[in-house]
Amino acid sequence: MTDNDMQQAIGDGLSTQTIAVNEGILSKNDLFAARNRARFKASGLLVLNVLSSPGSGKTALIERTLTDLQGRLRGAVIVGDLATDNDAKRIARSGAPAIQITTGDMCHLEADMVGKAAGQLKLDDLDLLIVENVGNLVCPSGYDLGEDLRVVLLSVTEGEDKPLKYPVMFKTADVVIVNKIDLAEAAGFDRATALDNIRRIAPQAVIFEVSARTGQGMEQWYAWLEQRNQAVNAGASNP
Ligand code: MG
Ligand code: ZN
């Protein structure tokens, strides 16, 4: 064995060990996620994991969604934030139960935190559970929470290249919501390029263009959520 081969062998050994450690952490989360998913399914719940950068309008979208869906879907929210329970208080104005998880220095939610928070809700009385993740487009992509759908938000003020800068997050999205479309012109938003970037990185995702502030485009989103909820209920009664 030459020195180079030896270096290679040591290098391989080290990288294998690093991967094993990461897999250990992830699989513990995956166990909790599977447990959550089974509980949610048994309750006929549609569960969303909502992700974005800070300031894309997750809380506004969730507040409006639950307010407008009153009488159509019974919703609740679990909100993750580094500090403060401002968002949970804001969402509670919609009348829906809102549970705050204050993560401190942790920049993402993990499945066991969501499981504990869900324990404070009457899951059988709900149709829709929305989890607002910590504002961060990087590491939350690595943590399954037991959700049915990953919803990634992008606001027109953030620029068209967001999907290119955070491809890992966008590749795992089931839904991409382009928010704040009422500000598109003022922000100089290039809609065609943005949609092209989303479709290129996330061809699997359903795309909605909305303004949670004015309500523009929101009805299509609600109708789609109702359809998905019916599909979950059909799955629960005919396993
Ligand atoms: Mg928020
Ligand atoms: Zn993190």
Short mmCIF file of C-alpha atoms and ligand atoms in Angstrom, two decimals:
data_model
loop_
_atom_site.label_atom_id
_atom_site.label_comp_id
_atom_site.label_asym_id
_atom_site.label_seq_id
_atom_site.Cartn_x
_atom_site.Cartn_y
_atom_site.Cartn_z
CA MET A 1 0.00 0.00 0.00
CA THR A 2 1.42 3.38 -0.97
CA ASP A 3 1.12 6.45 1.21
CA ASN A 4 -1.54 7.72 -1.14
CA ASP A 5 -3.57 4.50 -0.81
CA MET A 6 -3.23 4.68 2.95
CA GLN A 7 -4.46 8.26 2.99
CA GLN A 8 -7.35 7.20 0.80
CA ALA A 9 -8.24 4.31 3.14
CA ILE A 10 -8.11 6.57 6.20
CA GLY A 11 -10.17 9.15 4.38
CA ASP A 12 -12.79 6.57 3.38
CA GLY A 13 -12.92 5.23 6.91
CA LEU A 14 -13.51 8.68 8.32
CA SER A 15 -16.20 9.61 5.85
CA THR A 16 -18.02 6.30 6.42
CA GLN A 17 -18.01 6.96 10.16
CA THR A 18 -19.36 10.47 9.66
CA ILE A 19 -22.21 9.17 7.52
CA ALA A 20 -23.08 6.51 10.10
CA VAL A 21 -23.35 9.12 12.85
CA ASN A 22 -25.66 11.29 10.74
CA GLU A 23 -27.82 8.29 9.85
CA GLY A 24 -28.18 7.48 13.54
CA ILE A 25 -29.53 10.97 14.30
CA LEU A 26 -31.84 10.95 11.31
CA SER A 27 -33.26 7.52 11.96
CA LYS A 28 -34.23 8.47 15.52
CA ASN A 29 -36.16 11.39 14.05
CA ASP A 30 -37.62 9.07 11.42
CA LEU A 31 -38.98 6.78 14.14
CA PHE A 32 -40.79 9.67 15.81
CA ALA A 33 -41.99 10.87 12.39
CA ALA A 34 -43.44 7.44 11.60
CA ARG A 35 -45.22 7.43 14.97
CA ASN A 36 -46.66 10.89 14.28
CA ARG A 37 -47.76 9.86 10.80
CA ALA A 38 -49.62 6.81 12.12
CA ARG A 39 -51.42 8.93 14.76
CA PHE A 40 -52.35 11.60 12.21
CA LYS A 41 -53.60 9.01 9.74
CA ALA A 42 -55.73 7.27 12.38
CA SER A 43 -57.39 10.64 13.08
CA GLY A 44 -58.05 11.31 9.38
CA LEU A 45 -55.92 14.47 9.57
CA LEU A 46 -54.26 16.25 6.68
CA VAL A 47 -50.91 17.55 7.99
CA LEU A 48 -48.83 20.29 6.37
CA ASN A 49 -45.22 21.19 7.15
CA VAL A 50 -44.88 24.84 6.11
CA LEU A 51 -41.35 26.04 5.36
CA SER A 52 -39.72 29.27 4.17
CA SER A 53 -37.16 31.94 4.93
CA PRO A 54 -38.05 34.31 7.75
CA GLY A 55 -40.49 36.96 6.53
CA SER A 56 -42.04 35.13 3.56
CA GLY A 57 -45.46 35.30 5.18
CA LYS A 58 -46.00 31.81 6.66
CA THR A 59 -47.91 33.11 9.65
CA ALA A 60 -50.08 35.44 7.57
CA LEU A 61 -50.87 32.62 5.13
CA ILE A 62 -51.80 30.24 7.95
CA GLU A 63 -53.89 32.82 9.82
CA ARG A 64 -55.89 33.69 6.70
CA THR A 65 -56.26 30.05 5.63
CA LEU A 66 -57.75 29.01 8.96
CA THR A 67 -59.98 32.09 9.18
CA ASP A 68 -61.36 31.60 5.66
CA LEU A 69 -61.77 27.82 6.03
CA GLN A 70 -63.99 28.10 9.10
CA GLY A 71 -67.04 25.93 8.49
CA ARG A 72 -65.18 23.99 5.77
CA LEU A 73 -62.20 22.40 7.55
CA ARG A 74 -61.49 22.26 11.27
CA GLY A 75 -57.89 23.36 11.66
CA ALA A 76 -55.17 23.70 14.28
CA VAL A 77 -51.60 24.95 14.20
CA ILE A 78 -48.28 24.06 15.76
CA VAL A 79 -45.84 26.97 15.46
CA GLY A 80 -42.08 26.68 15.81
CA ASP A 81 -40.06 29.80 16.54
CA LEU A 82 -36.63 30.47 18.03
CA ALA A 83 -38.14 32.89 20.56
CA THR A 84 -41.49 34.56 21.38
CA ASP A 85 -45.00 33.18 21.01
CA ASN A 86 -46.14 36.14 18.88
CA ASP A 87 -47.04 33.96 15.89
CA ALA A 88 -49.14 31.51 17.93
CA LYS A 89 -51.01 34.47 19.46
CA ARG A 90 -51.58 35.93 16.00
CA ILE A 91 -52.85 32.63 14.60
CA ALA A 92 -55.11 32.14 17.63
CA ARG A 93 -57.07 35.20 16.41
CA SER A 94 -58.46 32.92 13.68
CA GLY A 95 -60.20 30.95 16.45
CA ALA A 96 -58.14 27.81 15.70
CA PRO A 97 -56.11 26.18 18.48
CA ALA A 98 -52.44 27.20 18.21
CA ILE A 99 -49.61 25.52 20.12
CA GLN A 100 -46.24 27.27 20.31
CA ILE A 101 -42.94 25.41 20.33
CA THR A 102 -40.10 27.75 21.33
CA THR A 103 -36.98 26.08 20.01
CA GLY A 104 -34.36 28.34 21.64
CA ASP A 105 -31.19 27.89 19.61
CA MET A 106 -32.53 25.07 17.43
CA CYS A 107 -33.16 26.30 13.89
CA HIS A 108 -35.65 23.58 12.84
CA LEU A 109 -38.44 21.44 14.28
CA GLU A 110 -37.97 17.73 14.95
CA ALA A 111 -40.61 15.02 14.94
CA ASP A 112 -40.59 14.38 18.70
CA MET A 113 -41.25 18.09 19.41
CA VAL A 114 -44.23 18.02 17.03
CA GLY A 115 -45.50 14.76 18.58
CA LYS A 116 -45.46 16.31 22.06
CA ALA A 117 -47.24 19.46 20.86
CA ALA A 118 -49.83 17.37 18.98
CA GLY A 119 -50.56 15.61 22.28
CA GLN A 120 -52.10 18.90 23.48
CA LEU A 121 -54.65 18.88 20.64
CA LYS A 122 -57.84 16.84 20.16
CA LEU A 123 -56.69 15.31 16.89
CA ASP A 124 -59.91 13.38 16.29
CA ASP A 125 -61.86 16.66 16.20
CA LEU A 126 -59.63 18.15 13.47
CA ASP A 127 -59.36 17.90 9.68
CA LEU A 128 -56.23 19.95 9.10
CA LEU A 129 -53.06 20.36 11.17
CA ILE A 130 -50.64 23.01 9.95
CA VAL A 131 -47.09 22.97 11.32
CA GLU A 132 -45.28 26.27 10.83
CA ASN A 133 -41.60 25.39 10.87
CA VAL A 134 -38.83 27.73 12.01
CA GLY A 135 -38.01 30.28 9.27
CA ASN A 136 -35.05 28.61 7.59
CA LEU A 137 -34.62 27.07 4.13
CA VAL A 138 -31.64 24.88 5.02
CA CYS A 139 -31.74 22.22 7.74
CA PRO A 140 -35.53 21.75 8.19
CA SER A 141 -35.44 19.90 4.86
CA GLY A 142 -33.61 17.03 6.61
CA TYR A 143 -36.30 16.43 9.25
CA ASP A 144 -39.49 14.55 8.46
CA LEU A 145 -42.17 15.57 10.98
CA GLY A 146 -44.74 12.96 9.91
CA GLU A 147 -46.51 15.42 7.59
CA ASP A 148 -48.50 14.51 4.49
CA LEU A 149 -47.30 17.49 2.50
CA ARG A 150 -44.38 19.86 2.50
CA VAL A 151 -45.40 23.38 1.61
CA VAL A 152 -42.54 25.74 0.72
CA LEU A 153 -43.27 29.47 0.56
CA LEU A 154 -41.44 32.01 -1.50
CA SER A 155 -42.43 35.67 -1.54
CA VAL A 156 -42.03 37.94 -4.55
CA THR A 157 -39.73 40.23 -2.55
CA GLU A 158 -37.13 37.47 -2.17
CA GLY A 159 -36.06 37.25 -5.80
CA GLU A 160 -36.59 34.69 -8.54
CA ASP A 161 -33.48 32.62 -7.80
CA LYS A 162 -34.50 31.29 -4.37
CA PRO A 163 -35.15 27.74 -5.71
CA LEU A 164 -31.69 27.74 -7.29
CA LYS A 165 -30.05 28.84 -4.03
CA TYR A 166 -31.91 26.32 -1.84
CA PRO A 167 -32.41 23.33 -4.17
CA VAL A 168 -32.50 20.70 -1.41
CA MET A 169 -35.50 22.34 0.22
CA PHE A 170 -37.35 22.90 -3.07
CA LYS A 171 -36.67 19.34 -4.29
CA THR A 172 -38.58 17.99 -1.26
CA ALA A 173 -41.59 20.30 -1.73
CA ASP A 174 -45.04 18.91 -2.57
CA VAL A 175 -46.39 22.42 -2.87
CA VAL A 176 -44.69 25.74 -3.65
CA ILE A 177 -46.65 28.87 -2.78
CA VAL A 178 -45.57 32.16 -4.32
CA ASN A 179 -46.82 34.71 -1.79
CA LYS A 180 -47.26 38.52 -1.77
CA ILE A 181 -48.20 38.63 -5.47
CA ASP A 182 -49.93 41.97 -4.75
CA LEU A 183 -46.38 43.39 -4.38
CA ALA A 184 -44.98 41.77 -7.54
CA GLU A 185 -44.88 44.91 -9.66
CA ALA A 186 -43.39 47.13 -6.94
CA ALA A 187 -40.74 44.46 -6.24
CA GLY A 188 -39.84 44.11 -9.93
CA PHE A 189 -40.66 40.41 -9.70
CA ASP A 190 -39.95 38.42 -12.87
CA ARG A 191 -42.82 35.92 -12.70
CA ALA A 192 -41.87 33.84 -15.74
CA THR A 193 -38.30 33.31 -14.53
CA ALA A 194 -39.46 32.48 -11.01
CA LEU A 195 -41.98 29.87 -12.24
CA ASP A 196 -39.37 28.45 -14.58
CA ASN A 197 -36.89 28.09 -11.70
CA ILE A 198 -39.48 26.43 -9.49
CA ARG A 199 -40.52 23.96 -12.22
CA ARG A 200 -36.89 23.15 -13.00
CA ILE A 201 -35.89 22.40 -9.37
CA ALA A 202 -39.26 21.10 -8.14
CA PRO A 203 -41.11 19.57 -11.12
CA GLN A 204 -43.13 17.44 -8.66
CA ALA A 205 -44.61 20.44 -6.84
CA VAL A 206 -48.05 21.96 -7.26
CA ILE A 207 -47.69 25.75 -7.53
CA PHE A 208 -50.07 28.37 -6.12
CA GLU A 209 -49.68 32.12 -6.58
CA VAL A 210 -51.36 34.04 -3.78
CA SER A 211 -51.51 37.11 -1.63
CA ALA A 212 -52.34 36.17 1.94
CA ARG A 213 -52.89 39.89 2.54
CA THR A 214 -55.47 40.62 -0.17
CA GLY A 215 -56.80 37.06 -0.55
CA GLN A 216 -55.92 36.89 -4.25
CA GLY A 217 -55.45 33.26 -5.40
CA MET A 218 -56.37 31.84 -2.00
CA GLU A 219 -59.60 30.12 -3.09
CA GLN A 220 -57.70 27.72 -5.39
CA TRP A 221 -55.46 26.81 -2.44
CA TYR A 222 -58.48 26.16 -0.19
CA ALA A 223 -60.24 24.00 -2.79
CA TRP A 224 -57.07 21.97 -3.23
CA LEU A 225 -56.71 21.50 0.57
CA GLU A 226 -60.31 20.28 0.76
CA GLN A 227 -59.63 17.75 -2.00
CA ARG A 228 -56.50 16.52 -0.23
CA ASN A 229 -58.39 16.23 3.05
CA GLN A 230 -61.03 14.07 1.33
CA ALA A 231 -58.25 11.86 -0.06
CA VAL A 232 -56.76 11.43 3.44
CA ASN A 233 -60.18 10.53 4.85
CA ALA A 234 -60.79 8.03 2.04
CA GLY A 235 -57.37 6.51 2.84
CA ALA A 236 -58.22 6.29 6.57
CA SER A 237 -61.53 4.48 5.99
CA ASN A 238 -60.22 2.17 3.21
CA PRO A 239 -56.69 1.29 4.26
MG MG B 1 -44.06 33.01 11.49
ZN ZN B 2 -31.62 23.46 12.17
#
